[in-house]
PDB file of C-alpha atoms in Angstrom:
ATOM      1  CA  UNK A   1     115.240 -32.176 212.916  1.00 44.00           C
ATOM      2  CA  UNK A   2     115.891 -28.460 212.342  1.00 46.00           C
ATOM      3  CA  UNK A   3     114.732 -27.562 215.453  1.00 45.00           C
ATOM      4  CA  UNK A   4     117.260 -30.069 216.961  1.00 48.00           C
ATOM      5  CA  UNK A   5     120.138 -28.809 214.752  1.00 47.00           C
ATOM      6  CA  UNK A   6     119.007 -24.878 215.932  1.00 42.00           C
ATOM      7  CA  UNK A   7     119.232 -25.875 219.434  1.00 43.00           C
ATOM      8  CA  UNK A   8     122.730 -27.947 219.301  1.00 48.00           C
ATOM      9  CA  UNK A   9     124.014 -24.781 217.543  1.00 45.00           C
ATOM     10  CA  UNK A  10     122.615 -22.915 220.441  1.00 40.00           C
ATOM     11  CA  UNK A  11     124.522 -25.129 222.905  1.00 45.00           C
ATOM     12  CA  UNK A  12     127.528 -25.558 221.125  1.00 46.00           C
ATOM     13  CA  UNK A  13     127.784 -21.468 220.777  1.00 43.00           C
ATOM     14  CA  UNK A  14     126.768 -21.309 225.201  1.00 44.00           C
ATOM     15  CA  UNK A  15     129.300 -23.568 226.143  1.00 47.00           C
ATOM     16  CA  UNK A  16     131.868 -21.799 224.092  1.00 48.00           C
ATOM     17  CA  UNK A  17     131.463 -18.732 225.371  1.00 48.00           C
ATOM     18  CA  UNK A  18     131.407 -19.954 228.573  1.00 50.00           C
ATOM     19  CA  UNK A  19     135.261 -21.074 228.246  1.00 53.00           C
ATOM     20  CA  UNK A  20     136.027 -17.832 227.652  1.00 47.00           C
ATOM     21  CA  UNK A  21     135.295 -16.647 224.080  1.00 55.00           C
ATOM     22  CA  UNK A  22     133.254 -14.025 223.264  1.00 84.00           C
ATOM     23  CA  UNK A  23     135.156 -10.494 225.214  1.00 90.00           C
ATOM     24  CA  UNK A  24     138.058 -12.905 226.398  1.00 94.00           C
ATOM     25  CA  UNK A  25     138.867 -14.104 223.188  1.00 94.00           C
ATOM     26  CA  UNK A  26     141.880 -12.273 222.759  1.00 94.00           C
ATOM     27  CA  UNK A  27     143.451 -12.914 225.973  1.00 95.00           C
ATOM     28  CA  UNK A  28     142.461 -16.685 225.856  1.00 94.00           C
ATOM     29  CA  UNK A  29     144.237 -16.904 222.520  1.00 94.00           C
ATOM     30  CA  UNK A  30     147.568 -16.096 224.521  1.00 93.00           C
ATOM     31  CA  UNK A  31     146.660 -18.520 226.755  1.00 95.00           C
ATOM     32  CA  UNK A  32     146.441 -21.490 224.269  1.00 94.00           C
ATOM     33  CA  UNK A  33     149.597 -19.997 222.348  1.00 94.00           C
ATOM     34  CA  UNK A  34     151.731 -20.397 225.704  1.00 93.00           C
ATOM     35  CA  UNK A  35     150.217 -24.084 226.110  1.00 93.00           C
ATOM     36  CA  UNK A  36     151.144 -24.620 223.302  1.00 94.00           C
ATOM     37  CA  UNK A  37     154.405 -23.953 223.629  1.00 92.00           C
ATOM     38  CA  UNK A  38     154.714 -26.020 226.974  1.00 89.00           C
ATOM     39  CA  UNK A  39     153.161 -28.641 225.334  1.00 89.00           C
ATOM     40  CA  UNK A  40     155.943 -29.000 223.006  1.00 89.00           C
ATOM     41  CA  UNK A  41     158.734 -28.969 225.540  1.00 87.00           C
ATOM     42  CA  UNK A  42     157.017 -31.579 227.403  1.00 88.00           C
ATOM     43  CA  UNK A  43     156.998 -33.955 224.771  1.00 88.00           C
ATOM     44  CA  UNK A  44     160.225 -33.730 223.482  1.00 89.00           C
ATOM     45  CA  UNK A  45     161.951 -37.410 223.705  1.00 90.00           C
ATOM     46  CA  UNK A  46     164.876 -37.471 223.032  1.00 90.00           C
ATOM     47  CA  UNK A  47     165.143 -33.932 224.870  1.00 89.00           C
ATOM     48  CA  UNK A  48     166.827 -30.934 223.283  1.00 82.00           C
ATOM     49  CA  UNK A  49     168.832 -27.872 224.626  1.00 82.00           C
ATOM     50  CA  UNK A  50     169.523 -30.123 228.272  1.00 89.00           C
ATOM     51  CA  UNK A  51     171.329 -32.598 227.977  1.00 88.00           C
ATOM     52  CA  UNK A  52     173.900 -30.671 225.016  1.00 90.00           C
ATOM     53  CA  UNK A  53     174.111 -27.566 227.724  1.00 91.00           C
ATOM     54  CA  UNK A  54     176.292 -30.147 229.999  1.00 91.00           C
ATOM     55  CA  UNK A  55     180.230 -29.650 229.569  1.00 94.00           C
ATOM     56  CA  UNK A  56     181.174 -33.172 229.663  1.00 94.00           C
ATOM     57  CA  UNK A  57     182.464 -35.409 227.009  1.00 93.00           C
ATOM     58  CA  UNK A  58     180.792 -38.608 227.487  1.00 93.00           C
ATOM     59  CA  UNK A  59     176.793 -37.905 227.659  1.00 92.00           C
ATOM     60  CA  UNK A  60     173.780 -39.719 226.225  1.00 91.00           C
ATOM     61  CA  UNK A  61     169.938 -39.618 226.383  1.00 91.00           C
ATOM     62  CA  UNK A  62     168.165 -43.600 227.773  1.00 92.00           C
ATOM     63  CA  UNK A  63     164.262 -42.613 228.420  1.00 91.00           C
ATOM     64  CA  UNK A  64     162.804 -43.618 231.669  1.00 93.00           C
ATOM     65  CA  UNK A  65     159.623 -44.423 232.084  1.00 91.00           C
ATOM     66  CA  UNK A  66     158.618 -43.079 235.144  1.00 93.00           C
ATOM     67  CA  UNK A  67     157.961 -39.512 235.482  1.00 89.00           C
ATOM     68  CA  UNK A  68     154.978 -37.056 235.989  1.00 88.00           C
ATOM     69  CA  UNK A  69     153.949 -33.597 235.634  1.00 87.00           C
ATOM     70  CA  UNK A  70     153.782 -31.046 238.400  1.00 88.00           C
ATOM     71  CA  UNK A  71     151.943 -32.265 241.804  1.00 91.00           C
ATOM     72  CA  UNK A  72     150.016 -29.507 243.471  1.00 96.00           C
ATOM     73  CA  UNK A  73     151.205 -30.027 247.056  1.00 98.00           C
ATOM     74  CA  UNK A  74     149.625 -26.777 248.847  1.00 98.00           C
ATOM     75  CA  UNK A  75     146.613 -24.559 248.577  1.00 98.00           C
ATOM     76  CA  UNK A  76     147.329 -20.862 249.210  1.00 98.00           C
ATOM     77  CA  UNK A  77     144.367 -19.099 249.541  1.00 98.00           C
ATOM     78  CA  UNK A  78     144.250 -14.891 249.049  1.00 98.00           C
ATOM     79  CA  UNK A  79     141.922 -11.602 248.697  1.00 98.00           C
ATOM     80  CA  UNK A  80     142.113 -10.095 245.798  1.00 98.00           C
ATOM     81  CA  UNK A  81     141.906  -6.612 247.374  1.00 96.00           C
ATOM     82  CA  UNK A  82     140.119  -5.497 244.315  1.00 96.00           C
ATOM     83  CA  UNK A  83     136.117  -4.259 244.099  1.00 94.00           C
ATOM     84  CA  UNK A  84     134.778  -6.969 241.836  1.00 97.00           C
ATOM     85  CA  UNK A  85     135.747 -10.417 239.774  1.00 97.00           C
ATOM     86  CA  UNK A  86     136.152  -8.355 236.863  1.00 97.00           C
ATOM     87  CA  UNK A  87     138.510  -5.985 238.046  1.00 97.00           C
ATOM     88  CA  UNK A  88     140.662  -8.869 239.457  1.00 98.00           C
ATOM     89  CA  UNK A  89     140.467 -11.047 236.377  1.00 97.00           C
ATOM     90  CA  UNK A  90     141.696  -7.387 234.139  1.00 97.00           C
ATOM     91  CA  UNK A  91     144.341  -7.320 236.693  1.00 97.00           C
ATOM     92  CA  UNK A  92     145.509 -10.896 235.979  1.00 98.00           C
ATOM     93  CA  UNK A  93     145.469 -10.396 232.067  1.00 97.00           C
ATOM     94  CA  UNK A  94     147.686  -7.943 232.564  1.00 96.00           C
ATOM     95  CA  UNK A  95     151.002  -8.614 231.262  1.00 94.00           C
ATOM     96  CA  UNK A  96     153.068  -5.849 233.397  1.00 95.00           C
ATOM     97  CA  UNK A  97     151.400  -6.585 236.200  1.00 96.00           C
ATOM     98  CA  UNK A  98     152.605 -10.166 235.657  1.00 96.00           C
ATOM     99  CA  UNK A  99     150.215 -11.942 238.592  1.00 97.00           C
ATOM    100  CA  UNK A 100     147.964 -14.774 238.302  1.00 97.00           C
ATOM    101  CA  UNK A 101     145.955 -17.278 240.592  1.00 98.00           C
ATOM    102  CA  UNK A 102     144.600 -20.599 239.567  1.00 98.00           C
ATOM    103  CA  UNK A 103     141.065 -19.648 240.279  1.00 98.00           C
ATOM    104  CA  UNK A 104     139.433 -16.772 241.168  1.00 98.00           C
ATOM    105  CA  UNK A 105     135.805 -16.737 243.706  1.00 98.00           C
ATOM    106  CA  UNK A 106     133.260 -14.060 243.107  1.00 98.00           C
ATOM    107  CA  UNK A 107     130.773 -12.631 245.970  1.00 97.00           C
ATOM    108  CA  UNK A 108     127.924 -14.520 244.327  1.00 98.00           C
ATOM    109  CA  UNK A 109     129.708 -18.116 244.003  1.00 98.00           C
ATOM    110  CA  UNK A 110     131.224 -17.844 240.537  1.00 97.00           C
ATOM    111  CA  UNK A 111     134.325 -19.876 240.264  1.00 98.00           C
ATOM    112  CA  UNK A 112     136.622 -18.725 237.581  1.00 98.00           C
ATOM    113  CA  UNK A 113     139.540 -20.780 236.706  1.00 97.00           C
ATOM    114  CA  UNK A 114     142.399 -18.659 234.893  1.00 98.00           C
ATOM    115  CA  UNK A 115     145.431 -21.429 234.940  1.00 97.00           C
ATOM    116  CA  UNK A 116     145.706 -24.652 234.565  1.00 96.00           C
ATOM    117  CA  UNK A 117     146.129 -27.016 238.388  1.00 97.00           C
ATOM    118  CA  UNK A 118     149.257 -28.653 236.279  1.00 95.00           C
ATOM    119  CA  UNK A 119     150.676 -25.084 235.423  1.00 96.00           C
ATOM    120  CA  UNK A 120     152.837 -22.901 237.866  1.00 96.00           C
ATOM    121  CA  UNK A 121     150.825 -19.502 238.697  1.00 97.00           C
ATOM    122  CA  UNK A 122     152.107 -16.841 239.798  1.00 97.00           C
ATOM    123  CA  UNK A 123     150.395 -15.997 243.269  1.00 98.00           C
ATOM    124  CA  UNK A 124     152.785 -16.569 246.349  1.00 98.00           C
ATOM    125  CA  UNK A 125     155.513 -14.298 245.266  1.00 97.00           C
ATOM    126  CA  UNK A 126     158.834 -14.418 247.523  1.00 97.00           C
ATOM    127  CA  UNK A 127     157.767 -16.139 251.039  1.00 98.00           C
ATOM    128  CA  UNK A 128     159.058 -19.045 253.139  1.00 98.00           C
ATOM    129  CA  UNK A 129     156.811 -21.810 254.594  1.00 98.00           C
ATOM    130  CA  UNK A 130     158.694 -24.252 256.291  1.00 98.00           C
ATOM    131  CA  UNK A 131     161.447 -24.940 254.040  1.00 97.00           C
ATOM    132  CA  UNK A 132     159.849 -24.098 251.248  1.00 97.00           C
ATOM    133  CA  UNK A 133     161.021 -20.849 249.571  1.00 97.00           C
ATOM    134  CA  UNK A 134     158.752 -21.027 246.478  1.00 97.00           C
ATOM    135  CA  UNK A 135     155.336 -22.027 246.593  1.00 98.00           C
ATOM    136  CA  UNK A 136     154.466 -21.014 243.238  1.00 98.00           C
ATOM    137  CA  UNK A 137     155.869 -24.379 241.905  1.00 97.00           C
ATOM    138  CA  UNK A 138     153.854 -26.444 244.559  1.00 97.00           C
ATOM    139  CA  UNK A 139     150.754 -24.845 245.249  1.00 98.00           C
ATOM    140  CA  UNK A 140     147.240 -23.752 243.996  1.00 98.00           C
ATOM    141  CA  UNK A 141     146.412 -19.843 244.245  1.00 98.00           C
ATOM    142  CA  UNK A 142     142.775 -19.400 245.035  1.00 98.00           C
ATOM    143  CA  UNK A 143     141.735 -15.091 245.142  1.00 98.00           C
ATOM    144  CA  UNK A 144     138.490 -14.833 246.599  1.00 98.00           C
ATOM    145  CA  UNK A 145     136.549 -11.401 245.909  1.00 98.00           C
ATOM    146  CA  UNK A 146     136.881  -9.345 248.573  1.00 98.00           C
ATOM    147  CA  UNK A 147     138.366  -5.733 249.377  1.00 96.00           C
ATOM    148  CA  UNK A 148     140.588  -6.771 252.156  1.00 94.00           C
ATOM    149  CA  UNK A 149     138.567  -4.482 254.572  1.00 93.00           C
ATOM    150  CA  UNK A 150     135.035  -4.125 255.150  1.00 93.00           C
ATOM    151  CA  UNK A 151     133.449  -6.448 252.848  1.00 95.00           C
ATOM    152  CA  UNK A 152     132.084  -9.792 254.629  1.00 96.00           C
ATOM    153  CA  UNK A 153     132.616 -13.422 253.623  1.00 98.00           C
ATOM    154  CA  UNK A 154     129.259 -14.599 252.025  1.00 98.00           C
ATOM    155  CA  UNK A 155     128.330 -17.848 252.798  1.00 98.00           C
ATOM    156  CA  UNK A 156     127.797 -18.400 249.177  1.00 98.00           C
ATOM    157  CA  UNK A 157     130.999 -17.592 248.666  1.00 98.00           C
ATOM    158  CA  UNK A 158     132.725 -20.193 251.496  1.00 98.00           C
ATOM    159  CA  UNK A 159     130.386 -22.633 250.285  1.00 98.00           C
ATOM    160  CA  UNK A 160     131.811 -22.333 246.583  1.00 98.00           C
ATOM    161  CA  UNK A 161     135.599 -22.427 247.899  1.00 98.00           C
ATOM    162  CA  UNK A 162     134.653 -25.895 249.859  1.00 98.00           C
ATOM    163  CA  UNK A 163     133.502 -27.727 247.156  1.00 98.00           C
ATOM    164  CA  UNK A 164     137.039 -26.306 245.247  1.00 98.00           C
ATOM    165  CA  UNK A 165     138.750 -27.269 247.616  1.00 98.00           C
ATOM    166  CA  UNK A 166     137.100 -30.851 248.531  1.00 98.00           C
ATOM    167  CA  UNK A 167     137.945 -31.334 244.281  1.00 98.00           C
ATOM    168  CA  UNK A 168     142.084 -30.317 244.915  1.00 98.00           C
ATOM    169  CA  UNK A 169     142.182 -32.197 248.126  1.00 98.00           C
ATOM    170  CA  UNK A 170     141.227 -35.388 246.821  1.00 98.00           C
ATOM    171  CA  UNK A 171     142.858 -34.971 243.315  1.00 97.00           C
ATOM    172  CA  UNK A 172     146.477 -33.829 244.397  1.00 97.00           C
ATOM    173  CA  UNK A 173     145.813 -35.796 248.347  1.00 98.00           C
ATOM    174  CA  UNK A 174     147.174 -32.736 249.699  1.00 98.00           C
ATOM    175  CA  UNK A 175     147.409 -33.283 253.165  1.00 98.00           C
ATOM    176  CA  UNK A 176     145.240 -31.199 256.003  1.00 98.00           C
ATOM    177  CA  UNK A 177     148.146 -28.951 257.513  1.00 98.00           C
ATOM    178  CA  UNK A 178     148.983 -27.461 253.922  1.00 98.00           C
ATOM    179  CA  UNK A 179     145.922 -25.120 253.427  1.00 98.00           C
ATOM    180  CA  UNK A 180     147.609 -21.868 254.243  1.00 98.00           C
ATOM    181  CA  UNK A 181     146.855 -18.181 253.991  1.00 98.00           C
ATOM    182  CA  UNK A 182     149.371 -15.496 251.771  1.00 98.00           C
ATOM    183  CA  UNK A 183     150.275 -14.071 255.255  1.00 98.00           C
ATOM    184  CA  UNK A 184     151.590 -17.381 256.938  1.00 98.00           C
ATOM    185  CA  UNK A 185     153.408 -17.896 253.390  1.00 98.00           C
ATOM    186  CA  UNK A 186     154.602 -13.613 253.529  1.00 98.00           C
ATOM    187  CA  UNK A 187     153.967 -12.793 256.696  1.00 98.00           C
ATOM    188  CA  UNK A 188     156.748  -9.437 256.361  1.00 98.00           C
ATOM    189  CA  UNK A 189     154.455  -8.044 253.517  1.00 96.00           C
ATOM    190  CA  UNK A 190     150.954  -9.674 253.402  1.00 97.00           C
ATOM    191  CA  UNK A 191     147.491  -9.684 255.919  1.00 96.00           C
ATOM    192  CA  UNK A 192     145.058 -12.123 253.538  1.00 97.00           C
ATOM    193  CA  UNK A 193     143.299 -13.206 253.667  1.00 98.00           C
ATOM    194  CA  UNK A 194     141.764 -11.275 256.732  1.00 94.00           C
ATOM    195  CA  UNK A 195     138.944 -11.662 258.960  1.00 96.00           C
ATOM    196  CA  UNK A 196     138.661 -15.023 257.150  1.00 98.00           C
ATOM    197  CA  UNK A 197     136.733 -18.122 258.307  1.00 98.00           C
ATOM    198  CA  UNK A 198     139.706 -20.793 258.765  1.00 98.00           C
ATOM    199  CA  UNK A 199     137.633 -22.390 261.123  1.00 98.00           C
ATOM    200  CA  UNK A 200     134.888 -23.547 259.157  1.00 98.00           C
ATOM    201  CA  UNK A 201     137.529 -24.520 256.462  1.00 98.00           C
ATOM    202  CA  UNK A 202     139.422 -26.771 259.448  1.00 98.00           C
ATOM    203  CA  UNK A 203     135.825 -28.208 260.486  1.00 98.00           C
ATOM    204  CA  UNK A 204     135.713 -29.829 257.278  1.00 98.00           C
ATOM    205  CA  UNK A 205     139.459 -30.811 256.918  1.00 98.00           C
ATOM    206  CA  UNK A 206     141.372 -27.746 254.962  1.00 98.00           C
ATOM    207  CA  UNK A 207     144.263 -26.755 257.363  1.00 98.00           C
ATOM    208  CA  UNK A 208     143.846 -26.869 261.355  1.00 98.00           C
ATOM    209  CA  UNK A 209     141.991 -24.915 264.129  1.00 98.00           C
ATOM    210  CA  UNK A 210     142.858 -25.215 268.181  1.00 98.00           C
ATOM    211  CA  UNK A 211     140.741 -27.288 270.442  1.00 97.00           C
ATOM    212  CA  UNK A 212     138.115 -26.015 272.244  1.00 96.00           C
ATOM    213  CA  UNK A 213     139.359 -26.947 275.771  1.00 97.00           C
ATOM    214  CA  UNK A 214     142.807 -25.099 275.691  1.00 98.00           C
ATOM    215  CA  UNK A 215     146.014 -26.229 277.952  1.00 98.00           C
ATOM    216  CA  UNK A 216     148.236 -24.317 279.253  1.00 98.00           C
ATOM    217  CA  UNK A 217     151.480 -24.582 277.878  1.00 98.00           C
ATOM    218  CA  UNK A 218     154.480 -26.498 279.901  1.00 98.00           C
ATOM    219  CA  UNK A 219     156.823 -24.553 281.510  1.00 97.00           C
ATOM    220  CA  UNK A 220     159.935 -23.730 278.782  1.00 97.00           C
ATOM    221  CA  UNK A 221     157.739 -23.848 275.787  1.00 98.00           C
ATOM    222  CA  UNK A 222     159.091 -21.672 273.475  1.00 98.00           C
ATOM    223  CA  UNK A 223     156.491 -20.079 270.880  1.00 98.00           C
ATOM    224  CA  UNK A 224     159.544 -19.072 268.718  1.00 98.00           C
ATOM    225  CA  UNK A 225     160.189 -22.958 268.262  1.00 98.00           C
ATOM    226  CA  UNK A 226     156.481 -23.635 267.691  1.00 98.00           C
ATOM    227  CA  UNK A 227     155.873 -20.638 265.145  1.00 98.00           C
ATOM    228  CA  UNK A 228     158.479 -22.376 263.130  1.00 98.00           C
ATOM    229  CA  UNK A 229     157.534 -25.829 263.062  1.00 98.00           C
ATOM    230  CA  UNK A 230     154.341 -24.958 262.477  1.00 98.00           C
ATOM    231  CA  UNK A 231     155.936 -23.245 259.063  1.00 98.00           C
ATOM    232  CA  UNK A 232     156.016 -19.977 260.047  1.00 98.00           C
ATOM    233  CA  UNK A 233     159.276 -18.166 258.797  1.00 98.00           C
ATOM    234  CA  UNK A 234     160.483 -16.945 262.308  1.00 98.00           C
ATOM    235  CA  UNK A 235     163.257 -15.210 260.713  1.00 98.00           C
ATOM    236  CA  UNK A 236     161.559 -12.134 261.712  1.00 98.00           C
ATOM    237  CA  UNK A 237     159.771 -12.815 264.727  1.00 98.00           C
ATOM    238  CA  UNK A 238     157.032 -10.480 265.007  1.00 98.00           C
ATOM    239  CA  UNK A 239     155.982 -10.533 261.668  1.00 98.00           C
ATOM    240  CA  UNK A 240     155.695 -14.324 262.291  1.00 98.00           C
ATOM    241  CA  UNK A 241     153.286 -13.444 265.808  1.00 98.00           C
ATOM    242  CA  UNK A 242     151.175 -10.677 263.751  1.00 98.00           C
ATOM    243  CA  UNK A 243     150.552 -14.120 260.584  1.00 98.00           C
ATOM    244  CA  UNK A 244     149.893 -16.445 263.144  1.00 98.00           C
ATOM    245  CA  UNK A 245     147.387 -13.347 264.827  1.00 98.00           C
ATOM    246  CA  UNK A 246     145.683 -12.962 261.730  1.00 98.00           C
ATOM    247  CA  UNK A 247     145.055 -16.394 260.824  1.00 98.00           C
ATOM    248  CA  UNK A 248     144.124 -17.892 264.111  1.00 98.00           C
ATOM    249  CA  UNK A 249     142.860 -15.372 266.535  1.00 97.00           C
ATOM    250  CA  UNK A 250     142.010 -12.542 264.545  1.00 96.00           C
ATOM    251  CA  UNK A 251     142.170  -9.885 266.744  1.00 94.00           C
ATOM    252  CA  UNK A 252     144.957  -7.305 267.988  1.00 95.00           C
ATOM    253  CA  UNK A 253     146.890  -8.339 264.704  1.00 95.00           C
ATOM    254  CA  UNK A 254     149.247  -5.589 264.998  1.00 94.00           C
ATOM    255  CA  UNK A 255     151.029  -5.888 267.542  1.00 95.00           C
ATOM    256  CA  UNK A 256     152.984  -9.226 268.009  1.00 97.00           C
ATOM    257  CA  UNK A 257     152.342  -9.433 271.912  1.00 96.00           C
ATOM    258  CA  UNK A 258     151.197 -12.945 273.073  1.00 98.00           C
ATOM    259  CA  UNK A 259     148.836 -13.079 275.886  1.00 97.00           C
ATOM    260  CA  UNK A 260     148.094 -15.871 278.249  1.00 98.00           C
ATOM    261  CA  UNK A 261     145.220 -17.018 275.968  1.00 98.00           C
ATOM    262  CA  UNK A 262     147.317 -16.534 272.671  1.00 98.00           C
ATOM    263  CA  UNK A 263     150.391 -18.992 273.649  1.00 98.00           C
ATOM    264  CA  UNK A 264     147.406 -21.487 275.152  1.00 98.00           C
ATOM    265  CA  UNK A 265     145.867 -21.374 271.199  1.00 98.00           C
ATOM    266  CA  UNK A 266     149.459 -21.666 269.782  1.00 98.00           C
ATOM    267  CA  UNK A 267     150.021 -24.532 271.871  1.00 98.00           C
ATOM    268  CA  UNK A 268     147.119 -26.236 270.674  1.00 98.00           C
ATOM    269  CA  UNK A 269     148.409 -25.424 267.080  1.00 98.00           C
ATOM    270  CA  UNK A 270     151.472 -26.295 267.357  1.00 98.00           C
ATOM    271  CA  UNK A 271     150.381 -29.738 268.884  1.00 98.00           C
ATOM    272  CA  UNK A 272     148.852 -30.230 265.270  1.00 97.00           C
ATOM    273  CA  UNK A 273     151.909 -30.455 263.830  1.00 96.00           C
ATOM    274  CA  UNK A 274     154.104 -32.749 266.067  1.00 95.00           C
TER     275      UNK A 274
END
């Protein structure tokens, strides 16, 4: 009976620490404290400081019943740009530097989750995707390890961000089109990820990837027209071209040229979407 009572001590203790006690301890105590507080706006009934802020004379609070929290409707996925987990996951418990992602992937597999799916992180930054101007209140940030340059995508790695991403797919139904990169989201200021696998991803039903037998386009099509309704903010057009490079044919990325074999792969993209 000791010997039991030792070990359930010794679990109880593991699976604390691995919720981040131990050298997170601090930082996750800001954490709960902001929950907390969210926690006790969102249960406020009737609600206060809303309804009172209204300048009109006749006003009253009637409860419905139907209502929900937020709905994760896209999956933005990022490089950190960093050398290691660690340095990324410093970089997001930093308070001036005021960025966060829902999870974080290491080299070796390790998924770290640093926000809450329900909470609004603060990843995407000022972007346009479709008519969207602020993903950060409709999508899951996902930073995967990697320096943005040289390192490779371990398969480890990829096979750790599918089974994340099979979970928010089927939890949130979030439809195939709406796994995006930081660059289709930014495309004036952000490249990641880069040299990323969105193929595999689209084999198994995160975002899209052109067919293997490629058309050509019909005469008038207009790859302006199909950057946009793909989602692509086509406000400035090349920085549009060099996303939609970087995401689907990964080469000559800085220049926004489109050869005869880039507007066929567009095409097939853009096909996707009608």
């Amino acid at each position: 009976m000791k010997a039991h009572s030792i070990l359930s001590a010794i679990t109880a203790l593991l699976i604390f620490s691995s919720c981040g006690g131990g050298k997170y301890a601090a930082t996750e105590k800001v954490y709960k404290k902001k929950a907390k507080q969210f926690a006790e706006a969102y249960k406020e009934s009737p609600v206060t400081g809303q309804l009172e802020k209204i300048n009109a004379a006749d006003k009253e609070w009637i409860a419905s019943i139907n209502f929900g929290v937020r709905k994760p409707n896209y999956v933005m996925i990022h490089h950190t740009a960093q050398n290691s987990l660690e340095q990324t996951v410093k970089t997001f418990h930093s308070e001036r530097a005021g960025v966060s992602s829902h999870y974080v992937i290491g080299r070796d597999g390790k998924i770290v989750q640093m926000v809450n799916d329900y909470y609004r992180g603060h990843h995407a930054g000022l972007g346009k995707w479709g008519n969207d101007t602020d993903l950060n209140s409709s999508s899951i940030g996902i930073e995967l390890d990697n320096n943005g340059t040289t390192d490779p995508w371990p398969e480890i790695q990829i096979n750790a961000l599918v089974q994340l991403l099979t979970y928010l797919k089927d939890a949130y139904k979030i439809p195939q089109a709406n796994f995006i990169g930081h660059m289709d989201y930014a495309p004036t200021r952000k490249n990641d990820p880069s040299r990323f696998p969105w193929k595999t991803l689209a084999e198994k039903g995160f975002g899209f990837w052109y067919d293997d037998y490629l058309e050509v386009p019909p005469i008038g099509f207009d790859p302006r027209l199909a950057l946009r309704i793909i989602g692509y903010d086509v406000k400035n057009l090349d920085a549009a071209i060099k996303a939609f490079k970087t995401h689907y044919i990964q080469k000559d990325t800085t220049t926004a040229n489109l050869n005869e074999e880039d507007l066929k792969i567009l095409y097939s993209i853009f096909k996707k979407f009608l």
